[in-house]
Coordinates of C-alpha atoms in Angstrom, one line a residue:
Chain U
X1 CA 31.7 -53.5 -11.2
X2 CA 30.4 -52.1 -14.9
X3 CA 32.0 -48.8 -13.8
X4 CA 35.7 -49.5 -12.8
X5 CA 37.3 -47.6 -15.3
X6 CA 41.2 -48.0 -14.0
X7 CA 44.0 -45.6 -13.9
X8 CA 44.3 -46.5 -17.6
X9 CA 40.5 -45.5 -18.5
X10 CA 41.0 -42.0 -16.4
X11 CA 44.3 -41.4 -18.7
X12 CA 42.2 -41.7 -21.8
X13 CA 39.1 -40.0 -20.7
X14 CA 42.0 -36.8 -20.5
X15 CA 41.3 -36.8 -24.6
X16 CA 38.3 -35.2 -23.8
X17 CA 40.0 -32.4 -21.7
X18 CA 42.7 -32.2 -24.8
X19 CA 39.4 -31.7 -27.3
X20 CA 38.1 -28.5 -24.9
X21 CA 42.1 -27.4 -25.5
X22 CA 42.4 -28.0 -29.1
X23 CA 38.5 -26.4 -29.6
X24 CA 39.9 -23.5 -27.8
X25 CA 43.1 -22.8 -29.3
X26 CA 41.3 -23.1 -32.7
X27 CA 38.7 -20.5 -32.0
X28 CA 41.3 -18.4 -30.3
X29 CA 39.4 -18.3 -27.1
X30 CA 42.4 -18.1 -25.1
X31 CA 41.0 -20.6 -22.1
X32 CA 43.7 -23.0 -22.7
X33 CA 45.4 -22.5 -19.4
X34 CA 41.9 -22.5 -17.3
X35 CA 41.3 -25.4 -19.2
X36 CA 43.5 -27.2 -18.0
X37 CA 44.0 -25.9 -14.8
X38 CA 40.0 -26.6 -13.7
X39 CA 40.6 -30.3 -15.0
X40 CA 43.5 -30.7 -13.2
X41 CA 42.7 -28.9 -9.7
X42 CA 39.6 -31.2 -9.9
X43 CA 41.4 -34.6 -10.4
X44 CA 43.4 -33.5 -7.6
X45 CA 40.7 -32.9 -5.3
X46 CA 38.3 -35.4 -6.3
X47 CA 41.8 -37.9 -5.0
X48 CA 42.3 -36.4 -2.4
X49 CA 38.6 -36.0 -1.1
X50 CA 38.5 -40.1 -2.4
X51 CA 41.9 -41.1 -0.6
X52 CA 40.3 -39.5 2.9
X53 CA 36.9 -41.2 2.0
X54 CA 38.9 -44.2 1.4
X55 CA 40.1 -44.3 5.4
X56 CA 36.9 -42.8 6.7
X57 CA 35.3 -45.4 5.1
X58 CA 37.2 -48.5 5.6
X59 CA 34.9 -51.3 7.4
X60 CA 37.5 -51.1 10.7
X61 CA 36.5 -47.7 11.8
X62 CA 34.2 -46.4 14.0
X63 CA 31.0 -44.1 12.5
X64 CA 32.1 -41.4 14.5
X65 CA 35.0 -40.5 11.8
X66 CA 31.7 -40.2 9.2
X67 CA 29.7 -37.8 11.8
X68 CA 32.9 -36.0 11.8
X69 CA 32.9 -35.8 8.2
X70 CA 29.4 -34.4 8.3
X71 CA 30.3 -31.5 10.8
X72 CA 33.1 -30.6 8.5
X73 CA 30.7 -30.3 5.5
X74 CA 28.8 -28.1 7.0
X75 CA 31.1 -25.8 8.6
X76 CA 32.6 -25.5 5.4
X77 CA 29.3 -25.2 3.7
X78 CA 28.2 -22.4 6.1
X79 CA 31.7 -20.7 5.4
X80 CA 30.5 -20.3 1.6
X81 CA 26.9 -19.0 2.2
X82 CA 29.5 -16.6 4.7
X83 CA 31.5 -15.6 1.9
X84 CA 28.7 -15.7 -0.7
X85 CA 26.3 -13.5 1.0
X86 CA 28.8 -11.3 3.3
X87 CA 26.1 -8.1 3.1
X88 CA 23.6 -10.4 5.4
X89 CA 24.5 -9.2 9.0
X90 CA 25.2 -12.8 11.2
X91 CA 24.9 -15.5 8.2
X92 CA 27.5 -17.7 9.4
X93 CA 25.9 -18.5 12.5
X94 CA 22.5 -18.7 11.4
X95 CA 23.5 -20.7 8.4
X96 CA 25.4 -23.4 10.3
X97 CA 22.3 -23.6 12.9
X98 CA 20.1 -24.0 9.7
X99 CA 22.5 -26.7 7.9
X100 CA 22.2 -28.5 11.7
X101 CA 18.4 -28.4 11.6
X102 CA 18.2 -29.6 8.1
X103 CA 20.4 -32.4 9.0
X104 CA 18.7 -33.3 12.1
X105 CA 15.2 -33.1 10.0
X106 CA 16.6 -34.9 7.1
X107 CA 18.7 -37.4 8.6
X108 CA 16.6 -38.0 11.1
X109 CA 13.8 -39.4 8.3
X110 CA 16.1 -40.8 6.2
X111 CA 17.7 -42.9 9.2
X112 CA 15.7 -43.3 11.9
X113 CA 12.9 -44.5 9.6
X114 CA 15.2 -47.0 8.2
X115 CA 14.7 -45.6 5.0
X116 CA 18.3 -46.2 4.4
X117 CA 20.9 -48.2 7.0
X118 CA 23.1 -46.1 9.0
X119 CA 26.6 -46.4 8.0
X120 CA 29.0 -44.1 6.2
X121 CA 29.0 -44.9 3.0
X122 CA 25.2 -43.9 2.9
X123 CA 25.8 -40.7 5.9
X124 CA 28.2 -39.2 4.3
X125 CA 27.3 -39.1 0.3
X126 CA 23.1 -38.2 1.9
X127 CA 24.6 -35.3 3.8
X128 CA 26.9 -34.1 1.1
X129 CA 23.6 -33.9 -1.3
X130 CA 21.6 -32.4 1.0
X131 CA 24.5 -29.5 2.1
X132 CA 25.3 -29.1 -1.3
X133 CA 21.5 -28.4 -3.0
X134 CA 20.7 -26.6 0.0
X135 CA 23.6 -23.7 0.0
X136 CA 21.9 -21.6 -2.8
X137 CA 19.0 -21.7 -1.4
X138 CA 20.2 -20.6 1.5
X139 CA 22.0 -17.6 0.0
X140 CA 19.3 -16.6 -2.0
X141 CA 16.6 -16.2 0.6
X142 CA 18.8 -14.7 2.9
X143 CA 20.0 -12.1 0.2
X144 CA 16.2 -11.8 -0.5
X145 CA 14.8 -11.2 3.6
X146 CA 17.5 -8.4 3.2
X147 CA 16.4 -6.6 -0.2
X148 CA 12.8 -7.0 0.8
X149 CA 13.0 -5.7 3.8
X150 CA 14.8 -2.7 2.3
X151 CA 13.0 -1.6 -0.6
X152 CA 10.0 -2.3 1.2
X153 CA 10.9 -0.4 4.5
X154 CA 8.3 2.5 4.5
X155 CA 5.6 -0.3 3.8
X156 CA 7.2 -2.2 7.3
X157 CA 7.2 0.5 9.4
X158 CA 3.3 1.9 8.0
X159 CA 2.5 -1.7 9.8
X160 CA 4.4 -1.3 13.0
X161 CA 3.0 2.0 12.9
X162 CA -0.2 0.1 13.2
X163 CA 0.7 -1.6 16.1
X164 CA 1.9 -5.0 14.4
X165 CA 4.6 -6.8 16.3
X166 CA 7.8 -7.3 13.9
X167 CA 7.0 -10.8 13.5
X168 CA 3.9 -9.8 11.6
X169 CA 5.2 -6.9 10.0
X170 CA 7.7 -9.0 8.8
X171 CA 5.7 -11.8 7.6
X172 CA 4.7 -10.7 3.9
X173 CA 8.1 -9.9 3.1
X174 CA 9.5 -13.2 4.4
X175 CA 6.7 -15.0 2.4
X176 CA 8.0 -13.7 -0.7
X177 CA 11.8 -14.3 -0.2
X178 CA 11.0 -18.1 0.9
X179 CA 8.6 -18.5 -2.2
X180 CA 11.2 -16.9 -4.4
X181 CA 14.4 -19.5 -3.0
X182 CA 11.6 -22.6 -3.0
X183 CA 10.0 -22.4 -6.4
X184 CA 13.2 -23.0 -8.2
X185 CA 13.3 -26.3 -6.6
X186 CA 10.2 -27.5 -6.4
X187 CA 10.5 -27.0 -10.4
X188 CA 13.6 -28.8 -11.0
X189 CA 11.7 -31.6 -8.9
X190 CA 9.1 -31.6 -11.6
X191 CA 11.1 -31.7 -14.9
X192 CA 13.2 -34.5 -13.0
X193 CA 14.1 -37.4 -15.4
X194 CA 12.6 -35.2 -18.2
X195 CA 15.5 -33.3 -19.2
X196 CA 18.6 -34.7 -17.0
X197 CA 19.5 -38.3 -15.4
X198 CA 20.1 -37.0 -11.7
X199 CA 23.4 -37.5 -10.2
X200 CA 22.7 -39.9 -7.7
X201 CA 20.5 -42.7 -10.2
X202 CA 23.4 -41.7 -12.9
X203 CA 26.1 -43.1 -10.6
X204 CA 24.1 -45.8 -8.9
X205 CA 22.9 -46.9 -13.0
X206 CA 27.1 -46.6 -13.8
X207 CA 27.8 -48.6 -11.3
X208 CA 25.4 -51.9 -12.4
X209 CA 22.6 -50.8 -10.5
X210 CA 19.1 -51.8 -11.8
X211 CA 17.1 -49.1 -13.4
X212 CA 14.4 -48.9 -11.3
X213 CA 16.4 -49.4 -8.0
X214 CA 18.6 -46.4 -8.7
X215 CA 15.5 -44.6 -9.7
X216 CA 14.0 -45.5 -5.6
X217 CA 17.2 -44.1 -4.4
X218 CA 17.1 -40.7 -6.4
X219 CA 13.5 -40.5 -5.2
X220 CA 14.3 -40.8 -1.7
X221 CA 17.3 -38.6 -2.6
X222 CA 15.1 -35.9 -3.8
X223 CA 12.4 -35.7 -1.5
X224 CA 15.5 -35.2 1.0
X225 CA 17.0 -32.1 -1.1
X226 CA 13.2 -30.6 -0.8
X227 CA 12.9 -31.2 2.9
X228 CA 17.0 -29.8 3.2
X229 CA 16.0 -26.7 1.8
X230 CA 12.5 -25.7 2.9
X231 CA 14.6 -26.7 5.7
X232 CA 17.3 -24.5 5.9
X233 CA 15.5 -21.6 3.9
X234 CA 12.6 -21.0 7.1
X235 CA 15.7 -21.0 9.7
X236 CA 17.3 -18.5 7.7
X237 CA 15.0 -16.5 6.5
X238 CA 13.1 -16.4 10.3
X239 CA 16.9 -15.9 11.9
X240 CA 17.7 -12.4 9.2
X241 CA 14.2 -11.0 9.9
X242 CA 14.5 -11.3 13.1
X243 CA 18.2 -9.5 12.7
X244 CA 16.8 -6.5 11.2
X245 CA 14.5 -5.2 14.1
X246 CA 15.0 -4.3 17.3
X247 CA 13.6 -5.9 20.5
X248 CA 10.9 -2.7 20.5
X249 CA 9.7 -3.8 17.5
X250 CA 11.8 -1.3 14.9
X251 CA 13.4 -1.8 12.0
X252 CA 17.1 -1.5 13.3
X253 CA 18.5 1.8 10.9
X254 CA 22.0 0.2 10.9
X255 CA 20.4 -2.8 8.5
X256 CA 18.1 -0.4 6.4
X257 CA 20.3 2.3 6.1
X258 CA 19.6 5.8 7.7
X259 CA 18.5 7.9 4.5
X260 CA 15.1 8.3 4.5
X261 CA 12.5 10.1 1.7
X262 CA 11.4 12.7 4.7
X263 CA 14.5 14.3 5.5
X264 CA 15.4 14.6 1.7
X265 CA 12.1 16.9 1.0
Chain Y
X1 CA 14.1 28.4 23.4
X2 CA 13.4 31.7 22.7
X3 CA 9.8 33.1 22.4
X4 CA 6.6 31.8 24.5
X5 CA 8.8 29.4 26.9
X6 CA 7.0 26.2 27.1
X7 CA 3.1 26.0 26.3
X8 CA 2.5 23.8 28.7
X9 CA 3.9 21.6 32.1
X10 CA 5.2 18.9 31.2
X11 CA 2.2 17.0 33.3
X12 CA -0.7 18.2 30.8
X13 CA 1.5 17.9 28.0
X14 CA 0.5 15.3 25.0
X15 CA 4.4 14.8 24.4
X16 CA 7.0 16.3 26.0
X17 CA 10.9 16.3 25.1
X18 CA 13.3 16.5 27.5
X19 CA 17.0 16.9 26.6
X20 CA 16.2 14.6 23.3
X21 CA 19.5 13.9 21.9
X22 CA 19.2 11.4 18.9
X23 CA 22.3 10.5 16.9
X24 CA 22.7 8.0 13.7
X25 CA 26.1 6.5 12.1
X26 CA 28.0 9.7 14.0
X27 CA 25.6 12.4 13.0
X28 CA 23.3 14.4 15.3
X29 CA 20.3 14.5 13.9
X30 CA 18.5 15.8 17.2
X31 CA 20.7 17.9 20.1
X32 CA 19.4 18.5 23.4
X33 CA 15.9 18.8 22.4
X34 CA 13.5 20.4 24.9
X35 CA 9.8 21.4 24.3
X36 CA 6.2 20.4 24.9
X37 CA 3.8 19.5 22.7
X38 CA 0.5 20.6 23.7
X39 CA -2.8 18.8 24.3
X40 CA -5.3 19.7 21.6
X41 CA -5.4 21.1 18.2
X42 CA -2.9 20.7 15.4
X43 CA 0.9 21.6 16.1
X44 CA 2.9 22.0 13.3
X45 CA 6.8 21.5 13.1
X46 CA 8.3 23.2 10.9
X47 CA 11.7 23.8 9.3
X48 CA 14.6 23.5 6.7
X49 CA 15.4 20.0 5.0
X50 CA 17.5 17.6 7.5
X51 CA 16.8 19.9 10.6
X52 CA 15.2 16.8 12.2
X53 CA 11.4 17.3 12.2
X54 CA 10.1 13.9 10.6
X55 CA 12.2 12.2 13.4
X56 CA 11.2 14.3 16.2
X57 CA 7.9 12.7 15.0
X58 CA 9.1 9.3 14.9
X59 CA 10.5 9.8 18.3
X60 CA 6.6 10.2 19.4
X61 CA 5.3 6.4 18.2
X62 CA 9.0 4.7 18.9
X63 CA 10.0 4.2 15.4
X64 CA 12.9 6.2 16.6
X65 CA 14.5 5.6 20.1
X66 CA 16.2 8.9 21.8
X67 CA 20.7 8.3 22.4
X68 CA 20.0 11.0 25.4
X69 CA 17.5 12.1 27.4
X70 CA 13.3 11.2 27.8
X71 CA 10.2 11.3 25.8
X72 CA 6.9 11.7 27.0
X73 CA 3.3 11.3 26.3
X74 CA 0.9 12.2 28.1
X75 CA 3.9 12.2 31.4
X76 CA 4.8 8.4 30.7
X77 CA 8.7 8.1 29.6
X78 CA 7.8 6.4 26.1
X79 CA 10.8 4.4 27.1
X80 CA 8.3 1.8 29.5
X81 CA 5.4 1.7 27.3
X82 CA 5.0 -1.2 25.4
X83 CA 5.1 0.0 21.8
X84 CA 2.1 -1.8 20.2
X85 CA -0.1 -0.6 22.5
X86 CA 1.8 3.1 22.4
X87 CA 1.5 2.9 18.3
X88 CA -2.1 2.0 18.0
X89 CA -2.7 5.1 21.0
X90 CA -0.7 7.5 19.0
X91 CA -1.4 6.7 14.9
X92 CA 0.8 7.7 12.0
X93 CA 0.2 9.0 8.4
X94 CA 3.4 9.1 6.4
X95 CA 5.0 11.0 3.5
X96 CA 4.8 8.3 0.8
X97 CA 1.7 6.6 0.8
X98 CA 2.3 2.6 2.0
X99 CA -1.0 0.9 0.3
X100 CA -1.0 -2.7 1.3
X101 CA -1.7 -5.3 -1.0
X102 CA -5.1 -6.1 -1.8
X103 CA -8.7 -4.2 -1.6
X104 CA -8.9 -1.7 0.1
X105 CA -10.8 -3.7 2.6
X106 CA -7.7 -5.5 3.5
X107 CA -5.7 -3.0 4.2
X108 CA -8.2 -1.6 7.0
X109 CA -8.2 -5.4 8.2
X110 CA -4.2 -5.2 8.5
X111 CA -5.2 -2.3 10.8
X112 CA -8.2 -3.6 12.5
X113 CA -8.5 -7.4 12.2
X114 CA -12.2 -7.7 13.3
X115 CA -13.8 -4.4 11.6
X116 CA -17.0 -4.4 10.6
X117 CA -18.1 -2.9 7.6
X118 CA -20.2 -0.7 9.7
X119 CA -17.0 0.6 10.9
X120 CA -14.7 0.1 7.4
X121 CA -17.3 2.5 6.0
X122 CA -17.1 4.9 8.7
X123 CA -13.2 5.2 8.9
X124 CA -13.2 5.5 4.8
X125 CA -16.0 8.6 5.7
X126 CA -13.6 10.0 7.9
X127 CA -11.2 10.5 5.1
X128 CA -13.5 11.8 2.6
X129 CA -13.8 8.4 0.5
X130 CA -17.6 6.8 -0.7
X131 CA -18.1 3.2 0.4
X132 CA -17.3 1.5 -3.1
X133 CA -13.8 2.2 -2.3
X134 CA -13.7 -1.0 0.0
X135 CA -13.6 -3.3 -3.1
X136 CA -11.1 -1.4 -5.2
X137 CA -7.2 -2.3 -5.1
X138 CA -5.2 -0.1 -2.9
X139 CA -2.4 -0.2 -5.5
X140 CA -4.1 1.7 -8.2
X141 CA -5.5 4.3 -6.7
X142 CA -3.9 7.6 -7.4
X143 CA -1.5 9.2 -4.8
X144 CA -4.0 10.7 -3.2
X145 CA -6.4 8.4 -2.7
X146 CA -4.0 5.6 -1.4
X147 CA -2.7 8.8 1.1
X148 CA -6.4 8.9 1.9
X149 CA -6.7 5.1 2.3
X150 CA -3.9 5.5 4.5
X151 CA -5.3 7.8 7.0
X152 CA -8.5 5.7 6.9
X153 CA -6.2 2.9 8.1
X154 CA -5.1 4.6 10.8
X155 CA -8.0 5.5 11.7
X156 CA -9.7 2.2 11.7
X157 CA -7.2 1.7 15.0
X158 CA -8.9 4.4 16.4
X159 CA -6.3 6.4 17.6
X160 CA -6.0 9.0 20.5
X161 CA -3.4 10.9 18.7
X162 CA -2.6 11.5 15.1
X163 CA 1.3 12.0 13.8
X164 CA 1.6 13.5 10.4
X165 CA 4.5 13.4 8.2
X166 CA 4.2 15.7 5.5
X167 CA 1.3 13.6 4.6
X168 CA 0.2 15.8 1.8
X169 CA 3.8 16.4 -0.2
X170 CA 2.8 14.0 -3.1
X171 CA -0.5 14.6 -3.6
X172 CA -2.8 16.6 -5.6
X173 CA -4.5 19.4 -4.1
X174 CA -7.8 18.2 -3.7
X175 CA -6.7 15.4 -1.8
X176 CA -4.6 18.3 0.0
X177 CA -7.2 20.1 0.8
X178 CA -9.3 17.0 2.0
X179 CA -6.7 15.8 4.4
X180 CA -6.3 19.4 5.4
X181 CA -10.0 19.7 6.6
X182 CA -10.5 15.9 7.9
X183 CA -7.1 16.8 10.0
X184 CA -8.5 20.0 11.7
X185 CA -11.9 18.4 11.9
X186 CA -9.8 15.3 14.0
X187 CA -8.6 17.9 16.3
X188 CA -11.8 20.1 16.7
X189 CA -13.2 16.0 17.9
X190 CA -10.8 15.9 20.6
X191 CA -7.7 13.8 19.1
X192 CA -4.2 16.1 18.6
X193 CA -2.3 16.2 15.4
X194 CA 1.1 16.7 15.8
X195 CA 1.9 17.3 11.8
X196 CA 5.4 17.8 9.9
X197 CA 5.4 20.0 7.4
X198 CA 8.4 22.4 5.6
X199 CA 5.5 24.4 3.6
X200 CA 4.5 27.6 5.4
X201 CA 1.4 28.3 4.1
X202 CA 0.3 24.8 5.2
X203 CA 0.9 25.5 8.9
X204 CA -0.6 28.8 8.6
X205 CA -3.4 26.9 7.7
X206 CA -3.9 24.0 9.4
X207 CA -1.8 25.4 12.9
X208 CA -3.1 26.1 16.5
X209 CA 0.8 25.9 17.6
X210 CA 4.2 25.8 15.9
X211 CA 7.3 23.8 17.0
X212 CA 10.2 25.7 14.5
X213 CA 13.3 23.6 14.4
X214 CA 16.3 24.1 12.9
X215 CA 19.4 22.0 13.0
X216 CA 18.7 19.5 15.3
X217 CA 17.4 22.1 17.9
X218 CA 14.5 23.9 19.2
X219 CA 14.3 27.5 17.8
X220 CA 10.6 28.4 18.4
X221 CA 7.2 26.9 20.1
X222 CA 4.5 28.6 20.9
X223 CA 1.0 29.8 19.5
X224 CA 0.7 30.0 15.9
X225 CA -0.1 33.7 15.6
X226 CA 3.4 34.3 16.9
X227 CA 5.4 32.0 14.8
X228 CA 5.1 34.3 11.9
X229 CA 8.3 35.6 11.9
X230 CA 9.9 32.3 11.7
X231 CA 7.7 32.0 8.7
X232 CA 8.9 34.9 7.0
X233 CA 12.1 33.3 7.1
X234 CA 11.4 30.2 5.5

């Protein structure tokens, strides 16, 4: 393979890491230590993550060590959005039921299609894309349905007012907040192969592939990402709208706060 | 409750408020509420900031849900009424205008999915605005107008009662004075105003009866002519 470098091409592709060092001790940035201690923690986990793969992989066992892989990607993905977007009441739930549904959606194409053959070294690198583009997304819109449904409170409840269920009163707001976490994907879709290689033709190309075979797997790789995250972004942003109101159709004041512009006049 | 007792039995009452307690994030922002509202005319409640008037209102379309005791309209615990159908029976104009996006026009078909223009016309009538208004963007009207376009909008659900929530605190005084005279002219046609408001003069204007509450509680309700000396106070 064109892209075994060897234990002894890692050691020298650590120069690099000792340019960043030398750059930074020169200009005084003082970014030394991080330096190295990012390159390092990475090697580290990249070996270990490639050691487990290693086992999880190996042609003796079973897929169910892969699908086992996949559930602990997404709990652990869910966990960040969790972390990332603590403010948004229920996200860890709602995240891991959206991560599920984007897998199910996704997977279910990309597999039971035969698009690609079911096995885990195609499972586990397809899921891994699709959790990984997907968890901003997910924490942007779900950060959004929250603010929007905020700021714009006295505009939500003039529409219950009017007898609107809180589905519909809802559904402007959530409009924006998915078209907000969407667009930025659907542009890095267009300036794809433009400006950057993607990672998955950059890899497949490294590793001998042919050009324009890599470039059929990074296609099907992308349309994926789009599905993941129109995917998980609707679950999400459906599940925290439907947080913020009460089953009597009000905006539920521990969400929205309790101040309100009439009892300040 | 001190002067007049209650206006009204609670069976020919439009709302009546039994032991209304209504408490947020530990405070009591209603206590033991207990009061009618009576059937026709314009009410007024009035009172100091944070005494608890615009959610005694809210309390009357369920924005607001009561921690103790019953609200009624027209005798049915609001509590069992569905609340889309309760919300376009009892209509609400609140103290920030809330144009939609959009004409005009669309913002009386968020209220009214089918209207006619017929019928957008008439509603836009009602609140003292000409016809070309239909085609102009709710967002840049003035303050006024968009508070007008928002009572047309209500209207346009054709409501049996009107809530009012200091409607008129950020507008100029001809649109004041516009929603001032469409309001009593509402009433005079048979559909109540219930109408929050902390200035004095106002509900010595616009009042049949006053509801006076202060801190969370029911001080005063009764005809307007005797609320006066709750006025003087404020």
């Amino acid at each position: 393979m064109k892209a075994d470098i060897g234990w002894s091409g890692l050691s020298v592709s650590l120069v690099l890491v000792a340019v960043a060092v030398a750059l930074s001790r020169w200009r005084q940035l003082g970014l030394e230590r991080s330096i190295l201690w990012a390159a390092s923690r990475a090697l580290v986990q990249l070996l270990a993550v490639g050691v487990a793969l290693d086992l999880v992989l190996d042609p003796g066992r079973t897929l169910a060590w892969s699908w086992l892989w996949v559930a602990a990607m997404l709990a652990i993905a869910a966990t960040v959005v969790r972390w990332r977007a603590r403010e948004v009441p229920g996200i860890f739930p709602l995240s891991l039921a959206a991560f599920g549904a984007a897998a199910f959606v996704s997977l279910g194409v990309l597999f039971g299609l035969g698009v690609f053959e079911l096995d885990g070294r195609t499972l586990i690198p397809l899921a891994g894309l699709m959790l990984g583009n997907s968890m901003a997304a997910t924490i942007l819109v779900s950060r959004r349905v929250l603010e929007e449904l905020r700021d714009k409170r006295t505009e939500v409840e003039a529409r219950l007012a009017l007898g609107q269920t809180s589905t519909e009163a809802a559904r402007p707001y959530l409009r924006a907040a998915l078209r907000t976490a969407l667009i930025p994907q659907i542009e890095t879709t267009k300036a794809v192969g433009l400006v950057v290689l993607p990672g998955a033709m950059t890899g497949l190309i490294l590793a001998g592939a042919e050009p324009l075979d890599a470039v059929r797997v990074q296609a099907a790789v992308m349309y994926l990402v789009l599905g993941a995250v129109a995917t998980t972004t609707a679950v999400v942003a459906i599940g925290v709208s439907r947080r913020m109101f009460t089953a009597d159709h009000r905006l539920d004041w521990r969400l929205v706060g309790t101040d309100r512009p009439a009892e300040r006049a | 409750m001190v002067a007049g007792a209650r206006l009204s039995g609670i069976e020919d009452a439009l709302f009546a408020f039994e032991h209304v307690g209504l408490s947020k994030a530990g405070a009591a922002l209603l206590v033991d509420v207990d009061g009618t509202v009576p059937d026709d005319g314009v009410t007024t409640i009035v009172g100091p900031s944070g005494a608890g008037k615009s959610m005694l209102l809210r309390l009357c379309n369920r924005l607001e849900c009561p921690t103790a005791g019953t609200v009624r309209f027209r005798s049915d615990d609001i509590a069992g009424v569905d609340p889309q159908r309760l919300r376009r029976r009892v209509g609400m104009v609140f103290q920030q205008p809330t144009p939609f996006p959009g004409t005009v026009r669309d913002n009386l078909l968020v209220a009214e999915p089918e209207i006619s223009d017929v019928d957008a016309t008439a509603a836009l009538e009602r609140a003292d605005l000409t016809p070309e208004f239909l085609d102009r963007p709710a967002r840049e009207l003035s303050a006024g107008e968009a508070q007008r376009v928002c009572l047309a909008r209500t209207l346009a659900t054709r409501p049996e009662v009107l809530l009012m929530d200091e409607p008129t605190s950020s507008v100029d005084p001809r649109s004041r004075h516009a929603l001032e005279a469409m309001t009593t002219a509402l009433a005079r046609d048979g559909v109540p105003v219930l109408w929050v408001t902390h200035d004095h003069t106002q509900a010595r204007r616009v009042a049949d009866h006053v509801l006076v509450l202060v801190a969370g509680q029911v001080e005063f309700s009764g005809p307007v002519q005797d609320a006066e000396p709750y006025f003087d106070e404020g």
